[in-house]
Short mmCIF file of C-alpha atoms and ligand atoms in Angstrom, two decimals:
data_model
loop_
_atom_site.label_atom_id
_atom_site.label_comp_id
_atom_site.label_asym_id
_atom_site.label_seq_id
_atom_site.Cartn_x
_atom_site.Cartn_y
_atom_site.Cartn_z
CA MET A 1 0.00 0.00 0.00
CA GLU A 2 1.22 3.49 -0.86
CA LYS A 3 2.02 6.04 1.82
CA ALA A 4 -0.95 8.18 2.80
CA LYS A 5 -0.60 11.95 2.95
CA VAL A 6 -1.21 13.48 6.35
CA TYR A 7 -1.42 17.28 6.49
CA PHE A 8 -0.37 18.76 9.80
CA ALA A 9 -0.52 22.19 11.45
CA GLU A 10 1.20 22.65 14.79
CA ALA A 11 -0.69 24.19 17.69
CA ARG A 12 1.90 26.78 18.64
CA SER A 13 1.38 30.26 17.27
CA LYS A 14 4.54 32.28 17.72
CA ILE A 15 3.53 35.27 15.60
CA TRP A 16 0.61 37.48 16.63
CA ASN A 17 -1.28 37.28 13.43
CA TYR A 18 -4.47 35.44 12.45
CA GLU A 19 -2.63 33.59 9.66
CA TYR A 20 -0.57 31.80 12.33
CA SER A 21 -3.53 30.97 14.58
CA LEU A 22 -4.88 27.44 14.67
CA PRO A 23 -8.25 28.42 13.11
CA GLY A 24 -6.26 30.17 10.35
CA LYS A 25 -4.07 27.11 9.84
CA LEU A 26 -7.17 24.89 9.72
CA GLU A 27 -8.36 26.95 6.74
CA GLU A 28 -5.04 26.26 5.05
CA LEU A 29 -5.29 22.53 5.78
CA LEU A 30 -8.77 22.44 4.23
CA GLU A 31 -7.44 24.32 1.21
CA LYS A 32 -4.41 22.01 0.89
CA VAL A 33 -6.43 18.79 0.94
CA ASP A 34 -8.79 20.27 -1.70
CA LEU A 35 -12.17 19.21 -0.39
CA SER A 36 -13.66 19.43 -3.90
CA LYS A 37 -11.86 16.13 -4.65
CA TYR A 38 -14.10 14.50 -2.03
CA ILE A 39 -17.29 16.56 -2.05
CA SER A 40 -19.40 17.37 -5.10
CA PRO A 41 -21.92 20.23 -5.29
CA LYS A 42 -25.20 19.25 -3.56
CA ASP A 43 -23.57 16.38 -1.66
CA ILE A 44 -25.10 15.94 1.79
CA VAL A 45 -22.08 15.99 4.07
CA ALA A 46 -22.06 14.57 7.61
CA VAL A 47 -19.62 16.50 9.80
CA LYS A 48 -19.25 13.76 12.41
CA THR A 49 -17.95 14.88 15.76
CA HIS A 50 -18.51 14.03 19.44
CA PHE A 51 -20.88 16.25 21.42
CA GLY A 52 -19.17 15.47 24.77
CA SER A 53 -21.10 15.22 28.03
CA GLN A 54 -22.37 17.68 30.60
CA GLY A 55 -19.02 17.64 32.38
CA ALA A 56 -16.68 16.56 29.57
CA PHE A 57 -16.44 19.92 27.86
CA ARG A 58 -13.08 19.43 26.11
CA ILE A 59 -14.61 18.61 22.73
CA VAL A 60 -13.61 20.04 19.34
CA ARG A 61 -14.68 23.66 19.71
CA PRO A 62 -17.41 25.23 17.56
CA VAL A 63 -14.89 27.67 16.06
CA PHE A 64 -13.24 24.75 14.25
CA ILE A 65 -16.50 23.04 13.31
CA ARG A 66 -17.65 26.34 11.81
CA LYS A 67 -14.53 26.57 9.62
CA ILE A 68 -15.17 23.06 8.31
CA VAL A 69 -18.85 23.80 7.65
CA ASP A 70 -17.88 27.01 5.82
CA ALA A 71 -15.40 25.09 3.68
CA VAL A 72 -18.07 22.55 2.70
CA LYS A 73 -20.54 25.32 1.87
CA ALA A 74 -17.91 27.13 -0.20
CA ILE A 75 -17.84 24.18 -2.61
CA LYS A 76 -21.66 23.95 -2.58
CA GLY A 77 -21.92 20.90 -0.32
CA LYS A 78 -24.78 20.64 2.19
CA PRO A 79 -23.27 20.04 5.63
CA PHE A 80 -24.89 18.97 8.89
CA VAL A 81 -23.12 18.44 12.21
CA THR A 82 -23.86 15.12 13.83
CA ASP A 83 -23.14 12.46 16.43
CA THR A 84 -24.82 9.21 17.42
CA THR A 85 -26.84 8.65 20.59
CA ARG A 86 -24.83 8.32 23.84
CA ILE A 87 -27.61 9.22 26.25
CA GLU A 88 -31.29 9.85 25.45
CA SER A 89 -31.13 11.71 22.13
CA LEU A 90 -33.08 14.81 23.13
CA ASP A 91 -30.92 15.18 26.25
CA TYR A 92 -27.83 14.68 24.10
CA LEU A 93 -28.87 17.58 21.86
CA GLU A 94 -29.12 19.72 25.00
CA VAL A 95 -25.58 18.63 25.91
CA ALA A 96 -24.42 19.65 22.43
CA ALA A 97 -25.98 23.09 22.93
CA TYR A 98 -24.41 23.44 26.41
CA ASN A 99 -21.05 22.62 24.85
CA GLY A 100 -21.59 25.29 22.21
CA LEU A 101 -22.67 23.20 19.23
CA THR A 102 -25.83 24.75 17.76
CA HIS A 103 -27.04 25.64 14.27
CA LEU A 104 -26.10 29.25 15.00
CA THR A 105 -22.52 28.53 16.10
CA CYS A 106 -21.78 25.76 13.61
CA GLY A 107 -23.53 27.35 10.63
CA ALA A 108 -25.36 24.09 9.85
CA PRO A 109 -28.08 21.92 11.42
CA VAL A 110 -26.95 19.91 14.45
CA LEU A 111 -28.60 16.48 14.31
CA ILE A 112 -28.55 13.14 16.07
CA ALA A 113 -27.55 10.65 13.37
CA ASP A 114 -29.62 7.74 14.69
CA GLY A 115 -32.90 9.36 15.72
CA ILE A 116 -34.61 10.05 19.03
CA LYS A 117 -34.22 6.49 20.32
CA GLY A 118 -30.84 5.57 18.84
CA ARG A 119 -32.47 3.01 16.55
CA ASP A 120 -32.63 4.84 13.24
CA SER A 121 -30.01 2.66 11.59
CA THR A 122 -29.36 0.23 8.74
CA SER A 123 -27.69 -3.14 9.04
CA VAL A 124 -24.45 -3.36 7.03
CA LYS A 125 -22.36 -6.46 6.39
CA VAL A 126 -18.67 -6.39 7.35
CA GLU A 127 -16.45 -7.60 4.54
CA GLY A 128 -13.63 -9.90 5.72
CA HIS A 129 -14.91 -9.97 9.30
CA LYS A 130 -13.54 -12.16 12.07
CA HIS A 131 -16.17 -11.63 14.74
CA ILE A 132 -18.79 -9.01 13.86
CA SER A 133 -20.48 -10.06 10.62
CA GLU A 134 -22.90 -7.12 10.45
CA ILE A 135 -23.63 -3.97 12.37
CA SER A 136 -26.21 -1.20 12.20
CA VAL A 137 -24.83 2.10 10.90
CA ALA A 138 -26.63 5.30 11.95
CA ASN A 139 -28.87 6.41 9.08
CA GLY A 140 -27.67 10.01 9.20
CA ILE A 141 -24.27 8.64 8.20
CA TYR A 142 -25.54 5.77 6.05
CA HIS A 143 -27.49 8.13 3.81
CA ALA A 144 -24.91 10.93 3.65
CA ASP A 145 -23.00 11.34 0.37
CA ALA A 146 -19.74 12.32 2.04
CA MET A 147 -18.37 12.69 5.56
CA ILE A 148 -15.81 14.76 7.40
CA VAL A 149 -14.83 12.94 10.57
CA VAL A 150 -13.87 15.55 13.16
CA SER A 151 -12.19 13.82 16.09
CA HIS A 152 -10.90 15.05 19.42
CA PHE A 153 -7.66 13.08 19.81
CA LYS A 154 -7.31 11.94 23.43
CA GLY A 155 -6.96 8.91 25.68
CA HIS A 156 -9.48 6.11 26.12
CA LEU A 157 -9.65 3.67 28.98
CA GLN A 158 -10.55 0.63 26.89
CA ALA A 159 -8.97 1.35 23.50
CA GLY A 160 -5.94 3.31 24.80
CA PHE A 161 -6.66 6.32 22.63
CA GLY A 162 -9.58 7.78 20.73
CA GLY A 163 -9.16 9.34 17.31
CA ALA A 164 -10.49 8.88 13.79
CA ILE A 165 -10.87 5.10 13.94
CA LYS A 166 -12.86 5.13 17.15
CA ASN A 167 -14.97 8.05 15.96
CA ILE A 168 -16.25 6.01 13.02
CA GLY A 169 -16.14 2.51 14.55
CA MET A 170 -17.93 3.33 17.80
CA GLY A 171 -19.36 6.70 16.83
CA GLY A 172 -20.76 5.78 13.42
CA VAL A 173 -22.97 2.96 14.67
CA SER A 174 -26.12 3.26 16.74
CA PRO A 175 -26.65 1.79 20.23
CA LYS A 176 -29.64 -0.20 18.96
CA THR A 177 -30.68 -1.86 15.72
CA HIS A 178 -33.87 -0.56 14.10
CA ASP A 179 -35.84 -3.34 15.86
CA GLY A 180 -34.36 -2.54 19.27
CA LYS A 181 -31.60 -5.15 19.58
CA ASN A 182 -28.25 -4.33 21.13
CA ASN A 183 -25.83 -2.98 18.51
CA ARG A 184 -22.90 -0.73 19.49
CA GLY A 185 -22.51 -2.53 22.81
CA ARG A 186 -21.62 -5.74 20.95
CA LEU A 187 -18.28 -4.07 20.24
CA HIS A 188 -17.52 -3.79 23.97
CA SER A 189 -18.07 -7.40 24.95
CA VAL A 190 -17.64 -10.92 23.59
CA ASP A 191 -20.91 -12.51 22.45
CA ASP A 192 -22.95 -9.61 23.82
CA LYS A 193 -22.28 -10.58 27.44
CA LEU A 194 -23.22 -8.27 30.32
CA PRO A 195 -20.48 -6.73 32.47
CA ALA A 196 -19.15 -9.29 34.95
CA TRP A 197 -19.57 -8.32 38.63
CA ASP A 198 -17.13 -9.45 41.32
CA LYS A 199 -19.03 -9.32 44.60
CA ALA A 200 -15.86 -9.69 46.69
CA LYS A 201 -14.40 -6.45 45.31
CA CYS A 202 -17.61 -4.39 45.34
CA THR A 203 -18.02 -1.69 48.01
CA LEU A 204 -21.63 -0.92 46.94
CA CYS A 205 -20.58 2.69 46.27
CA LYS A 206 -23.28 3.04 43.56
CA ARG A 207 -21.05 4.95 41.17
CA CYS A 208 -21.92 2.45 38.44
CA GLU A 209 -25.63 2.96 39.06
CA ALA A 210 -25.24 6.74 38.82
CA ILE A 211 -23.32 6.73 35.53
CA CYS A 212 -25.45 4.23 33.61
CA PRO A 213 -27.12 6.11 30.70
CA THR A 214 -29.98 3.60 30.50
CA GLU A 215 -30.70 3.06 34.21
CA SER A 216 -30.09 -0.62 33.66
CA ILE A 217 -27.92 -1.21 36.71
CA THR A 218 -29.31 -1.16 40.25
CA ILE A 219 -27.89 -1.99 43.65
CA LYS A 220 -30.43 -4.14 45.48
CA SER A 221 -29.98 -6.12 48.69
CA LYS A 222 -26.20 -5.79 48.45
CA ASN A 223 -26.24 -7.10 44.89
CA VAL A 224 -25.59 -5.40 41.55
CA GLU A 225 -28.40 -6.26 39.15
CA PHE A 226 -28.54 -5.60 35.40
CA ASN A 227 -31.49 -5.12 33.11
CA ASP A 228 -30.30 -7.27 30.21
CA ASP A 229 -32.70 -5.76 27.64
CA ALA A 230 -32.01 -2.14 28.52
CA CYS A 231 -28.21 -2.42 28.92
CA TRP A 232 -26.28 -0.99 25.94
CA ARG A 233 -23.04 -2.77 26.97
CA CYS A 234 -21.41 0.66 26.78
CA GLY A 235 -18.89 -0.26 29.47
CA ARG A 236 -19.15 3.03 31.37
CA CYS A 237 -20.02 1.26 34.64
CA ALA A 238 -16.88 -0.88 34.35
CA ARG A 239 -14.75 2.12 33.47
CA ILE A 240 -15.92 4.12 36.47
CA CYS A 241 -15.57 1.30 39.02
CA LYS A 242 -12.44 2.11 41.00
CA GLU A 243 -12.52 -1.25 42.78
CA LYS A 244 -12.42 -3.13 39.46
CA ALA A 245 -15.49 -5.04 40.60
CA LEU A 246 -17.01 -4.71 37.12
CA ASP A 247 -15.33 -5.96 34.01
CA MET A 248 -16.40 -5.96 30.38
CA PRO A 249 -15.80 -9.51 29.17
CA ILE A 250 -13.38 -8.74 26.33
CA THR A 251 -9.65 -8.56 25.57
CA SER A 252 -7.95 -5.49 24.05
CA GLU A 253 -7.24 -7.41 20.85
CA ARG A 254 -10.87 -8.45 20.49
CA LEU A 255 -12.20 -4.96 21.31
CA ASN A 256 -9.93 -3.32 18.75
CA THR A 257 -10.83 -5.93 16.13
CA HIS A 258 -14.52 -5.20 16.74
CA ILE A 259 -13.91 -1.45 16.35
CA ILE A 260 -12.04 -1.98 13.08
CA GLU A 261 -14.83 -4.22 11.79
CA ALA A 262 -17.43 -1.57 12.63
CA SER A 263 -15.23 1.11 11.02
CA LYS A 264 -15.09 -0.93 7.84
CA ALA A 265 -18.88 -1.25 7.84
CA VAL A 266 -19.26 2.54 8.20
CA MET A 267 -16.69 3.23 5.46
CA SER A 268 -18.43 0.76 3.12
CA THR A 269 -21.51 2.99 3.09
CA PHE A 270 -19.53 5.63 1.16
CA LYS A 271 -18.12 5.55 -2.35
CA PRO A 272 -14.29 5.66 -2.44
CA LYS A 273 -12.69 9.03 -1.62
CA LYS A 274 -15.76 10.51 0.03
CA VAL A 275 -14.47 10.65 3.62
CA VAL A 276 -11.89 13.00 5.16
CA PHE A 277 -10.54 12.73 8.71
CA ILE A 278 -9.47 15.69 10.85
CA ASN A 279 -7.91 14.98 14.25
CA PHE A 280 -7.59 17.77 16.81
CA MET A 281 -4.70 17.19 19.22
CA ILE A 282 -5.98 19.81 21.63
CA GLU A 283 -6.83 19.55 25.34
CA MET A 284 -5.84 15.90 25.23
CA GLN A 285 -7.42 14.52 28.36
CA PRO A 286 -6.77 10.93 29.43
CA GLU A 287 -10.32 9.65 28.87
CA CYS A 288 -13.20 9.66 26.40
CA ASP A 289 -15.47 12.68 25.94
CA CYS A 290 -18.48 10.54 26.90
CA MET A 291 -17.34 10.28 30.53
CA PRO A 292 -19.05 12.52 33.12
CA THR A 293 -16.05 14.82 33.46
CA ALA A 294 -12.85 15.82 31.68
CA ASP A 295 -9.56 15.73 33.55
CA VAL A 296 -6.76 18.15 32.65
CA PRO A 297 -4.72 17.28 29.55
CA VAL A 298 -1.86 14.78 29.91
CA VAL A 299 0.21 16.41 27.14
CA ASN A 300 0.25 19.91 25.69
CA ASP A 301 -1.73 20.85 22.57
CA GLN A 302 0.01 19.59 19.43
CA GLY A 303 -2.19 20.78 16.56
CA ILE A 304 -4.39 19.41 13.80
CA ALA A 305 -3.81 16.46 11.44
CA LEU A 306 -5.88 15.77 8.32
CA SER A 307 -5.92 12.83 5.91
CA ASP A 308 -8.26 10.65 3.86
CA ASP A 309 -6.85 7.58 5.63
CA PRO A 310 -8.13 6.92 9.19
CA VAL A 311 -5.23 4.65 10.14
CA ALA A 312 -2.57 7.04 8.83
CA VAL A 313 -4.05 10.08 10.57
CA ASP A 314 -4.27 8.24 13.91
CA GLN A 315 -0.74 6.84 13.49
CA ALA A 316 0.60 10.33 12.76
CA CYS A 317 -1.09 11.70 15.89
CA ILE A 318 0.26 8.88 18.06
CA ASP A 319 3.76 9.62 16.69
CA ILE A 320 3.42 13.37 17.30
CA VAL A 321 2.05 12.90 20.83
CA SER A 322 4.81 10.40 21.64
CA LYS A 323 7.38 13.20 21.32
CA ALA A 324 5.52 15.49 23.75
CA PRO A 325 6.55 15.51 27.42
CA PRO A 326 3.72 14.41 29.76
CA LEU A 327 2.38 17.35 31.76
CA PRO A 328 2.94 17.85 35.49
CA ASP A 329 -0.15 17.89 37.75
CA SER A 330 -1.99 15.56 35.37
CA LEU A 331 -2.99 11.90 35.52
CA ALA A 332 0.28 11.15 33.72
CA SER A 333 2.41 12.56 36.54
CA ASP A 334 0.10 10.97 39.15
CA LEU A 335 0.96 7.61 37.59
CA GLY A 336 4.68 8.37 37.31
CA VAL A 337 4.59 8.82 33.52
CA THR A 338 7.09 11.65 33.09
CA LYS A 339 9.04 10.90 29.91
CA PRO A 340 7.81 11.36 26.31
CA GLY A 341 6.48 8.14 24.81
CA ASP A 342 3.19 6.33 24.55
CA THR A 343 1.54 8.54 27.17
CA PHE A 344 -2.05 7.49 26.39
CA GLY A 345 -1.06 3.83 26.44
CA ALA A 346 0.77 4.30 29.74
CA VAL A 347 -2.05 6.13 31.56
CA ASN A 348 -4.72 3.73 30.29
CA LYS A 349 -2.54 0.62 30.56
CA ARG A 350 -3.25 -0.31 26.95
CA GLU A 351 -1.18 -0.80 23.82
CA THR A 352 -2.16 2.03 21.51
CA LYS A 353 -0.48 0.44 18.49
CA LEU A 354 -2.91 -2.50 18.62
CA SER A 355 -5.80 -0.78 16.84
CA LEU A 356 -3.42 0.66 14.23
CA GLU A 357 -1.86 -2.73 13.54
CA ILE A 358 -5.25 -4.45 13.31
CA GLY A 359 -6.62 -1.60 11.18
CA GLU A 360 -3.79 -1.97 8.69
CA LYS A 361 -4.01 -5.77 8.65
CA MET A 362 -7.75 -5.70 8.01
CA GLY A 363 -7.43 -3.19 5.18
CA LEU A 364 -8.92 -0.09 6.81
CA GLY A 365 -5.87 1.99 5.91
CA THR A 366 -2.10 2.23 6.13
CA ARG A 367 0.27 3.13 8.95
CA LYS A 368 2.76 4.54 6.45
CA TYR A 369 2.36 8.21 5.80
CA GLU A 370 4.07 11.32 4.51
CA LEU A 371 3.67 14.33 6.79
CA VAL A 372 3.01 17.61 4.98
CA THR A 373 3.38 20.48 7.43
CA VAL A 374 1.41 23.69 7.08
CA LYS A 375 2.98 26.73 8.75
CA LYS A 376 0.39 29.44 8.18
CA LYS A 377 -2.71 30.36 6.30
CA SER A 378 -1.92 31.52 2.78
CA LYS A 379 -3.81 34.15 0.78
CA SER A 380 -5.64 31.59 -1.36
CA ALA A 381 -7.27 30.06 1.71
CA LEU A 382 -9.23 33.30 2.21
CA THR A 383 -11.85 32.01 -0.20
CA ILE A 384 -13.18 29.49 2.31
CA ASP A 385 -13.25 31.82 5.32
CA ASN A 386 -16.58 33.16 6.50
CA LEU A 387 -17.17 36.73 5.41
CA ARG A 388 -17.21 38.54 8.71
CA PHE A 389 -13.67 37.51 9.64
CA ASN A 390 -12.14 37.62 6.18
CA VAL A 391 -10.03 40.60 7.13
CA GLY A 392 -8.04 38.60 9.67
CA TYR A 393 -8.48 39.90 13.19
CA LEU A 394 -4.99 40.49 14.43
CA GLY A 395 -2.16 42.38 12.83
CA LYS A 396 -4.32 44.15 10.26
CA THR A 397 -6.22 47.41 10.16
CA LEU A 398 -9.95 46.83 10.35
S1 SF4 B 1 -18.97 1.07 41.05
FE1 SF4 B 1 -17.98 -0.90 41.48
S2 SF4 B 1 -17.69 -0.91 43.68
FE2 SF4 B 1 -19.22 0.66 43.24
S3 SF4 B 1 -21.21 -0.39 43.41
FE3 SF4 B 1 -20.60 -0.48 41.28
S4 SF4 B 1 -19.55 -2.45 41.10
FE4 SF4 B 1 -19.63 -1.98 43.27
S1 SF4 B 2 -22.72 -1.42 30.30
FE1 SF4 B 2 -23.09 -0.64 32.37
S2 SF4 B 2 -23.27 1.59 32.11
FE2 SF4 B 2 -23.51 0.69 30.09
S3 SF4 B 2 -25.71 0.43 29.81
FE3 SF4 B 2 -24.95 -1.51 30.66
S4 SF4 B 2 -25.17 -1.32 32.86
FE4 SF4 B 2 -25.35 0.73 32.00
#
């Protein structure tokens, strides 16, 4: 497989001028990749991001989403900003608004991709699967003509890190099939098993009960009980249990294989060269944006990477982050991780290269890439900027 191109803009802005700002550099990245190669006029374009949670506010900021939406509109595409159901859909839209993602701020409709009950989805077969033979893809994504996958690059307790691959594999599928069967949760456990509870370790603290998005876990008579039908197998209860009394029955290898299989299903709903991936290495907290809170970042902001290959863009981000020193007063330093390296892997006790290796082996993309660095916004990129700020705020006379 040929090397993929990954365009990169570093986060630091050493000159006080809009052209050197990260929003300015994002415009240049969008210009460099030439979105018109991927998006035709009148294409309906899903701008897939993560809306975060009430307390996990470190998502990709609306200022960046707006730039992407503007770029799609500039080539006559029809964008909408979307995510799949994580909690009740209507509540999740409120979360999006609290975190700043609205039609007004994004410049495009903000929609839940799988409907008000997380069931608006279409079953898709996985070519060359090992474990997951088919999975239901959210219809908002299934029916889109093109997609820009906007990912907050960060850690993840189960997968080690979250980037482009996880955003499509977990984030592109709905929690339920159209007839109400468990769907996304099948990725988190082997054979759709419920979390395993170890009574001896449990302190009955009820943290698992409080975090469950479907109220399917209850502490009764000193026992943890699950509602099998309601449980999404999302794994949040296991992730929040400090005593390790809950465990999702799955290995890292199996989980990552499931995610790659789901990613392939999502990608198969698009014609070739209709999907672009943009990873934001900003406010890189140790855990997923679906958790109830966001800890401080474990490494400093690194910038933005863009590619049409999900494996290459994630590999490039892992490589860039591996050169960044872990930050003091963060989970990294709490755990004694002080030297540059696989910081996300170290804080989450996972091998981050696993998903990249499996992704390459299963044909999702390539780990080989050529990094094209963008230093500043050039004049030509002005065409995709929104009108009000075309003048460039800093360093110019208004
Ligand atoms: S979070 Fe863990 S320790 Fe607390 S009640 Fe649930 S299983 Fe028990
Ligand atoms: S896996 Fe745990 S948190 Fe998730 S839905 Fe099931 S019981 Fe609730």
